[in-house]
Coordinates of C-alpha atoms in Angstrom, one line a residue:
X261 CA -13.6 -40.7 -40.6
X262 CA -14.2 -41.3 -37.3
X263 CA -17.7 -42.0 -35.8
X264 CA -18.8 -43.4 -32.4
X265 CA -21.3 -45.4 -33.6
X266 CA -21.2 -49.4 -32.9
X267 CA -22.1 -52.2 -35.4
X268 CA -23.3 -55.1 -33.6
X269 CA -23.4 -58.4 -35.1
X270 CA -27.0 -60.7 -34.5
X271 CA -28.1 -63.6 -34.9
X272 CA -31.9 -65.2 -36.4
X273 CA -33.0 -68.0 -34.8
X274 CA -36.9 -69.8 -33.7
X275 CA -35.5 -71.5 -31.1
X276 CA -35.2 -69.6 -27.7
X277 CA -34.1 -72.5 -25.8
X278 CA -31.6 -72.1 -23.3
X279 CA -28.7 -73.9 -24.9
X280 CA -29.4 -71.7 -28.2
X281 CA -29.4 -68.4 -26.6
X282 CA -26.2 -69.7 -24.7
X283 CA -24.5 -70.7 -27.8
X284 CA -25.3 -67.1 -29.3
X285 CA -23.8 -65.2 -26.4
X286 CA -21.0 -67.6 -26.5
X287 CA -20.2 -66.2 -30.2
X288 CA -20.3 -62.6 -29.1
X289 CA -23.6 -61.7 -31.0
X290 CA -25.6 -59.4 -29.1
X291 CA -28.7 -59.3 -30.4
X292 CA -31.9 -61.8 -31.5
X293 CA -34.2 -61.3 -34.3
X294 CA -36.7 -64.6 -33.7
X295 CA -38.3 -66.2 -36.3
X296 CA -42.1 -67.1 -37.1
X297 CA -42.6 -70.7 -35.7
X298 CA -44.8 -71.9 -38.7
X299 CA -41.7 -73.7 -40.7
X300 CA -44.2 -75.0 -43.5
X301 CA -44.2 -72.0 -44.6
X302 CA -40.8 -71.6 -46.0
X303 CA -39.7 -75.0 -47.0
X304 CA -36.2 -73.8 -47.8
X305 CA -32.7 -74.8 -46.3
X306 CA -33.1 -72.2 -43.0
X307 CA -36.2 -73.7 -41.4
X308 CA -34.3 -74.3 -37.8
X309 CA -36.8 -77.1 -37.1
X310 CA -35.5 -77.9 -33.6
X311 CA -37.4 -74.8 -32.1
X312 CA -39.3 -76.2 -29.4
X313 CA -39.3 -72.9 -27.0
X314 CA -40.2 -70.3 -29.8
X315 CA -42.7 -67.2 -30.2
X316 CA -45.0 -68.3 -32.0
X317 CA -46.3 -65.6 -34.5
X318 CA -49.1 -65.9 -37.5
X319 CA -52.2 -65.9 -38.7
X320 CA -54.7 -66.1 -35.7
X321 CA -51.7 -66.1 -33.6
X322 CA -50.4 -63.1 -32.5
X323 CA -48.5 -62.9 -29.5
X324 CA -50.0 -61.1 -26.3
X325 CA -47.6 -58.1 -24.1
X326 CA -47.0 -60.5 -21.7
X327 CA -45.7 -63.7 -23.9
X328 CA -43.1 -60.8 -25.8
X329 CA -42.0 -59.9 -22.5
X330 CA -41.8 -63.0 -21.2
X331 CA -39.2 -64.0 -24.4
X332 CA -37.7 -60.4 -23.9
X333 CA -37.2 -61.6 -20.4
X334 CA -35.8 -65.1 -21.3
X335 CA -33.0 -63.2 -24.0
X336 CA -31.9 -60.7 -21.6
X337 CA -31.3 -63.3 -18.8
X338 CA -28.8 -65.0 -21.4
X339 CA -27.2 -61.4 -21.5
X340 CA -28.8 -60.9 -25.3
X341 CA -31.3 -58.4 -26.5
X342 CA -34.1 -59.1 -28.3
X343 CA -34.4 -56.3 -30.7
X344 CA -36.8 -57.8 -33.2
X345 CA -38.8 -59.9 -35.1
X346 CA -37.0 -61.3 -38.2
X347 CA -40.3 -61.5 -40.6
X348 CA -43.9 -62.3 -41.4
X349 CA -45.7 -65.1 -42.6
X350 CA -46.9 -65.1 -46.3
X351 CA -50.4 -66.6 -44.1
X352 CA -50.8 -63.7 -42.2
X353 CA -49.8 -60.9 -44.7
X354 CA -50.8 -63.1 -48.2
X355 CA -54.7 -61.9 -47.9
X356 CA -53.4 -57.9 -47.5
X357 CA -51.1 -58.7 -50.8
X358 CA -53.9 -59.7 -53.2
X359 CA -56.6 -57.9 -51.9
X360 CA -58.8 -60.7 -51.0
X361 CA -61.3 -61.9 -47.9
X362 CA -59.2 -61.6 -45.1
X363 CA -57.4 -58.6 -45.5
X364 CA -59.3 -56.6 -42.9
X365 CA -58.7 -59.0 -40.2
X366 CA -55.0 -59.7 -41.4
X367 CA -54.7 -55.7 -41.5
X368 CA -56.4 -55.7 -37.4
X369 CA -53.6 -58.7 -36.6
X370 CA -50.5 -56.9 -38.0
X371 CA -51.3 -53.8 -36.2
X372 CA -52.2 -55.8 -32.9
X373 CA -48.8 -57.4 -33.3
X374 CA -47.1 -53.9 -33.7
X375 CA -48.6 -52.0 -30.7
X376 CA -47.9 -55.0 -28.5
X377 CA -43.9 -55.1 -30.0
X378 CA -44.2 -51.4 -28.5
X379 CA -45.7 -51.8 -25.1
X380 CA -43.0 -54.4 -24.7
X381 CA -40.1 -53.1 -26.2
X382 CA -39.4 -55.0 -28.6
X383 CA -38.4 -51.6 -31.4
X384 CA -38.2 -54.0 -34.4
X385 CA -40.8 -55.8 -37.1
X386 CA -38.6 -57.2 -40.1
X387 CA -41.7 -57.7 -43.6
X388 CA -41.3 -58.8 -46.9
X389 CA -43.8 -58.3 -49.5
X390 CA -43.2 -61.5 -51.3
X391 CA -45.3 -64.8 -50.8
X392 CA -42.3 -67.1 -49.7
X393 CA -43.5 -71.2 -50.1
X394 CA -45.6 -70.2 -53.1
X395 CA -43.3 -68.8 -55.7
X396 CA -39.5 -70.8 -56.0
X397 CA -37.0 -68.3 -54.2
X398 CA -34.2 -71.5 -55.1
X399 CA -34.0 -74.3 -58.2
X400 CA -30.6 -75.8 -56.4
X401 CA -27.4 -76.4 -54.2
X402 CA -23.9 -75.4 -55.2
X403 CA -20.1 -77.3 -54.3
X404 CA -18.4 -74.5 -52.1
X405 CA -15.1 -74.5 -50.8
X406 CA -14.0 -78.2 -49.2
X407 CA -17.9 -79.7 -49.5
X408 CA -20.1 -77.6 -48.1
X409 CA -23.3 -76.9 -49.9
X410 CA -24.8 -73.4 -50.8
X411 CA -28.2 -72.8 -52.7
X412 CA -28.5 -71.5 -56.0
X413 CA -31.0 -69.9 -58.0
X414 CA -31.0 -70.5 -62.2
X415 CA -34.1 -69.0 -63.5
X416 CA -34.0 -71.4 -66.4
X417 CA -34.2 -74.4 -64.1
X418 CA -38.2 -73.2 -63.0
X419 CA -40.4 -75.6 -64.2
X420 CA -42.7 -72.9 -65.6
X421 CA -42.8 -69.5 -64.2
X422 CA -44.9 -68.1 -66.3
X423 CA -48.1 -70.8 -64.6
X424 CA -49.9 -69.1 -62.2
X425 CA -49.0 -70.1 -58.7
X426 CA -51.5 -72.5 -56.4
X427 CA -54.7 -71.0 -55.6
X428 CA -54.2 -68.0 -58.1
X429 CA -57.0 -67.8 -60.5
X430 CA -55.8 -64.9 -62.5
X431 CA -52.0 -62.9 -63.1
X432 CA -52.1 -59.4 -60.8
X433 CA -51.2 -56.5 -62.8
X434 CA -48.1 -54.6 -61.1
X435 CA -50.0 -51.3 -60.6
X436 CA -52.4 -53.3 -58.3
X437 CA -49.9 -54.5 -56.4
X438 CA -48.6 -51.2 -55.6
X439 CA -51.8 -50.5 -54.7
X440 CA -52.6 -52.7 -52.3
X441 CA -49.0 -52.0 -50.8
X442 CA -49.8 -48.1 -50.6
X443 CA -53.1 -49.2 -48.5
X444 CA -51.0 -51.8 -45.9
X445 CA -48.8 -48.8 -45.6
X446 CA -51.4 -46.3 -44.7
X447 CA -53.2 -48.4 -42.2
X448 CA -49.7 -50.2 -40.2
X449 CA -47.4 -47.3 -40.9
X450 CA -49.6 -44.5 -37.9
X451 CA -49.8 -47.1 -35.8
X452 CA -45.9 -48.1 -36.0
X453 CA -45.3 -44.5 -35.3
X454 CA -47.5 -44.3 -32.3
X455 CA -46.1 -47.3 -31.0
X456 CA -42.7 -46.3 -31.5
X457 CA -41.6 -49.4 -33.7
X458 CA -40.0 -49.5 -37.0
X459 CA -41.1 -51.3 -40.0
X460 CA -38.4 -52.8 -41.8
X461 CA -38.8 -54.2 -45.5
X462 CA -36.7 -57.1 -47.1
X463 CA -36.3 -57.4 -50.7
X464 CA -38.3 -60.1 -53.1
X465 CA -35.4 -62.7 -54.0
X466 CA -34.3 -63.5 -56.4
X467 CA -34.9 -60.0 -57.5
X468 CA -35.2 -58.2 -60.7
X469 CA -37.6 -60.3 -62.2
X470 CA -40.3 -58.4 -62.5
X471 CA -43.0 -60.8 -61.9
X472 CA -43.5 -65.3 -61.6
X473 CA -46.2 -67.2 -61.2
X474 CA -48.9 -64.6 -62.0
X475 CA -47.1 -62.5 -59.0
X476 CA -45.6 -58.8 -59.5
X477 CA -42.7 -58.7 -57.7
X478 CA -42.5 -55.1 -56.6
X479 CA -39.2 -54.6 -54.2
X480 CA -37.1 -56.1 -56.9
X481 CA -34.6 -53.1 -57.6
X482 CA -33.2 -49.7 -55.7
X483 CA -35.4 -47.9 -57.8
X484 CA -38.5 -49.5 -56.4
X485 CA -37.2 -49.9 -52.7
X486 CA -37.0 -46.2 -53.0
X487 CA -40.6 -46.3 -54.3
X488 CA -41.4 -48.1 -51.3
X489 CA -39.8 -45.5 -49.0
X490 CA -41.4 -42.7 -50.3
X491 CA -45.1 -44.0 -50.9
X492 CA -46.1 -43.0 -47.1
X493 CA -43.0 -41.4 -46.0
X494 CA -42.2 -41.9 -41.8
X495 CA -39.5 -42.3 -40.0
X496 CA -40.9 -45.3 -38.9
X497 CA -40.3 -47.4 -42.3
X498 CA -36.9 -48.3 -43.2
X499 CA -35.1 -51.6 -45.1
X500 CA -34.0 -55.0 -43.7
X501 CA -31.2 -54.2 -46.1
X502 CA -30.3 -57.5 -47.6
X503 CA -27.2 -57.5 -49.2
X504 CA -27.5 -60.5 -50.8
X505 CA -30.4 -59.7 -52.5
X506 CA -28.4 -56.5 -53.9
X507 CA -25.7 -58.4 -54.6
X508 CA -28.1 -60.6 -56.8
X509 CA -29.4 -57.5 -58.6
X510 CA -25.6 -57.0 -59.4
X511 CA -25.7 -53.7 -57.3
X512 CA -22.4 -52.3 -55.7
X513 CA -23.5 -52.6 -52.3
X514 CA -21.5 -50.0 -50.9
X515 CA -23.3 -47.3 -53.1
X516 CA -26.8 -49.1 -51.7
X517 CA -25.7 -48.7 -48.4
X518 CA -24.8 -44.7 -49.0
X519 CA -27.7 -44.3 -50.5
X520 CA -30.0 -45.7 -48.3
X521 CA -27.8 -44.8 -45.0
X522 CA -27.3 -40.9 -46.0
X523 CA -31.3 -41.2 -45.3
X524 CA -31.6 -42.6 -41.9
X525 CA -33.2 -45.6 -43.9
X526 CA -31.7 -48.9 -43.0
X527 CA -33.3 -51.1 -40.3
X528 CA -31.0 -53.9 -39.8
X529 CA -28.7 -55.8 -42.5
X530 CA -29.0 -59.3 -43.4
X531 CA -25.0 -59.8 -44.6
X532 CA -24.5 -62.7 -46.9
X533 CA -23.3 -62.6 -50.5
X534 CA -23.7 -64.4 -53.3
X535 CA -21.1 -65.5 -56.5
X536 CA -23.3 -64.1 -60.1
X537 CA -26.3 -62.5 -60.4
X538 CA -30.2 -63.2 -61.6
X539 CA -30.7 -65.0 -63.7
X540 CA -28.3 -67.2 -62.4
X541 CA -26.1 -67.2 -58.9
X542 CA -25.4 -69.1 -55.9
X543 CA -24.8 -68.1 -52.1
X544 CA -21.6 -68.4 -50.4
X545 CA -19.4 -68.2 -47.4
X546 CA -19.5 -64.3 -46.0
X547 CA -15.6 -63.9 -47.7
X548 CA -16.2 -65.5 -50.5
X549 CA -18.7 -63.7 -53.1
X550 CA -19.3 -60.8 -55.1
X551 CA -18.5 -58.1 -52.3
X552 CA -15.4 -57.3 -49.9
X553 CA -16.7 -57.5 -46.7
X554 CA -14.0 -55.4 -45.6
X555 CA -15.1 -53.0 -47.8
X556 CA -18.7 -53.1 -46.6
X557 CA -18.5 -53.0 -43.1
X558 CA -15.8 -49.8 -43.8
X559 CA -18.8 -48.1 -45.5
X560 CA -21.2 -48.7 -42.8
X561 CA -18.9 -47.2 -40.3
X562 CA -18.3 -44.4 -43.0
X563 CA -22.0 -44.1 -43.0
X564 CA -22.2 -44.2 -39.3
X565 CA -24.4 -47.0 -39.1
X566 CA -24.9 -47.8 -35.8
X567 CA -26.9 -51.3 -35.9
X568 CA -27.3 -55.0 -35.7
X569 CA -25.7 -56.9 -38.8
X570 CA -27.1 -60.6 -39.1
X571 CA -25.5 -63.8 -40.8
X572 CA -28.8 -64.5 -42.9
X573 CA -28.4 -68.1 -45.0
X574 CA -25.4 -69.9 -44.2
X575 CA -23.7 -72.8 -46.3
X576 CA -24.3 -76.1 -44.6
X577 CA -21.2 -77.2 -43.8
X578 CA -20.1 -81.2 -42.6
X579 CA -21.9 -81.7 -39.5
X580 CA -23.8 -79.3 -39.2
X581 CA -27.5 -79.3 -37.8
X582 CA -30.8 -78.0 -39.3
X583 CA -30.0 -74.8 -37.7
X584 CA -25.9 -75.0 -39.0
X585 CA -24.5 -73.8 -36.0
X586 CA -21.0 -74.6 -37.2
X587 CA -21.3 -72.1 -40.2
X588 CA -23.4 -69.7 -38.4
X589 CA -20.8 -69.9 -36.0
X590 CA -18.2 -68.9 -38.1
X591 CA -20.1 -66.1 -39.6
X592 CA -20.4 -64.6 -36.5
X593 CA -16.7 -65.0 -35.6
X594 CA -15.5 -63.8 -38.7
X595 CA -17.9 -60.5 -38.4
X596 CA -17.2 -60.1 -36.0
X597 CA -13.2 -60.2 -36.4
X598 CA -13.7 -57.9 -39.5
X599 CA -16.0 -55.0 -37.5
X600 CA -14.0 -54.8 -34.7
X601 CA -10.9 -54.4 -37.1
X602 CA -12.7 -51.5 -38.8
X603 CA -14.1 -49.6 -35.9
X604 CA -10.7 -49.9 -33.9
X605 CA -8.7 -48.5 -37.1
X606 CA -11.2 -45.6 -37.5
X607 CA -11.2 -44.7 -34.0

């Protein structure tokens, strides 16, 4: 099949310092999805700490038209384009989640932050619906290939997940959750639409389990990501389709991608694979894993996907900094290598 559609490979980064955005045009990425500045937040092994010239974004922080043109100004002039934001803090989101005091001026931020993504042109706003820093999302690292260190997830190395997370006082039933959900939709999903920018939802992870800590985890399988999609149907909401996360779920991610592709429902991807599945995996180089990458980025240009691709978590390999440039760097290359194989054979 031939299409004339592009995949673009992108890159996630805080920092939006000079050097960075020159070292990301220097790989041939194309496009920026920034990250939230608050790093507290996710104390994982992808904080990028060094982000002194960032946009900042979060609770009572919410950046104005002119600071997202200003960074939109600051990525083109490195030749880059700054298609999005990457995610959402669990502070600014966490209140609209549980239903608590808050969630009326949390709802009145997100939707700020959305019409001013659309007066500047900025077309994407990456979510997640699962309170990262609160529940554990890893237990571990993992030996890869000559050293270099991946994290891993083994359900039966959680202290307790049955204790109900910090600051919880009671378990949340599943059908709440949904609830709540169905309400965030209704209010941010109009507003998306009028401002022409598109929502796009990331996967709990680990998935499957269906809840820890006293916390339903609701986008936790194809069957509820396709919940999800059809609670307030728009145009406007679509998947930061993480094929990690599916590749946790043991999904064949090339019959995720159909399915979700063949209705004009993927965002952007987040491509990074992992070896096993919940209860018990670890991530891995992007040609090492449960996938072919070959085989994936053939089905996206079967599909006729025709969008940005992101190396999400990257092993850390020797010498690398906080942000791992060197693996991140060779993610990029070897996308990159792969994609333009694929679309040159197909064209």
């Amino acid at each position: 099949m031939t299409t004339d559609t592009t995949i673009r490979a992108g890159v996630r980064t805080r920092s939006l310092s000079r050097p960075r955005l020159q070292y990301i045009r220097q790989l041939g990425a194309t496009d920026i999805f920034v990250d939230h500045a608050d790093v507290d937040e996710e104390p994982d092994e992808f904080n990028d700490r060094d982000a002194g010239a960032t946009l900042a974004v979060g609770r009572d922080e919410i950046p104005s038209v002119a600071a997202l043109e200003a960074a939109r100004d600051r990525v083109e002039a490195a030749g880059l384009t700054l298609t999005g934001i990457q995610s959402l803090p669990y502070s600014l989101y966490g209140d609209i989640m549980f239903d608590r005091e808050g969630a009326d001026a949390a709802l009145e931020q997100i939707t700020t932050l959305v019409r001013n993504l659309g007066e500047a042109d900025i077309p994407i706003l990456g979510y997640q619906w699962n309170p990262r820093g609160v529940v554990p999302m890893r237990t571990g690292t993992a030996d890869l290939r000559g050293g270099a260190q991946g994290t891993a997830f083994d359900y039966e190395e959680v202290d307790d997940p049955d204790e109900l997370a910090p600051g919880l006082e009671r378990e949340y039933t599943e059908a709440k959750f949904w609830d709540n959900y169905e309400a965030f939709l209704e209010t941010v999903l109009p507003v998306a639409e009028e401002a022409g920018v598109e929502l796009a939802l990331h996967p709990v992870d680990p998935p499957v389990i269906e809840s820890m800590c006293g916390i339903p985890r609701l986008c936790r399988s194809v069957e509820n990501f396709e919940k999800a999609m059809g609670l307030v149907p728009s145009k406007n909401h679509s998947l930061k389709l993480c094929l990690g996360c599916f590749s946790q779920m043991g999904e064949d991610v090339t019959d995720v991608l159909r399915t979700f592709g063949e209705r004009d429902q993927i965002g952007f991807i987040h491509f990074r694979d992992v070896v096993g599945t919940v209860p018990r995996f670890h991530e891995t180089f992007v040609d090492e894993g449960n996938f072919d990458t070959t085989e994936v980025v053939e089905t996206l240009d079967e599909i006729g996907y025709d969008g940005v691709v992101i190396p999400d978590h990257v092993p850390e390999m020797t010498g690398d900094t906080d942000w791992r440039h060197r693996s991140r760097g060779y993610t990029v290359g070897y996308l990159r290598g792969v994609i333009e194989t694929v679309q040159s054979d197909s064209s």
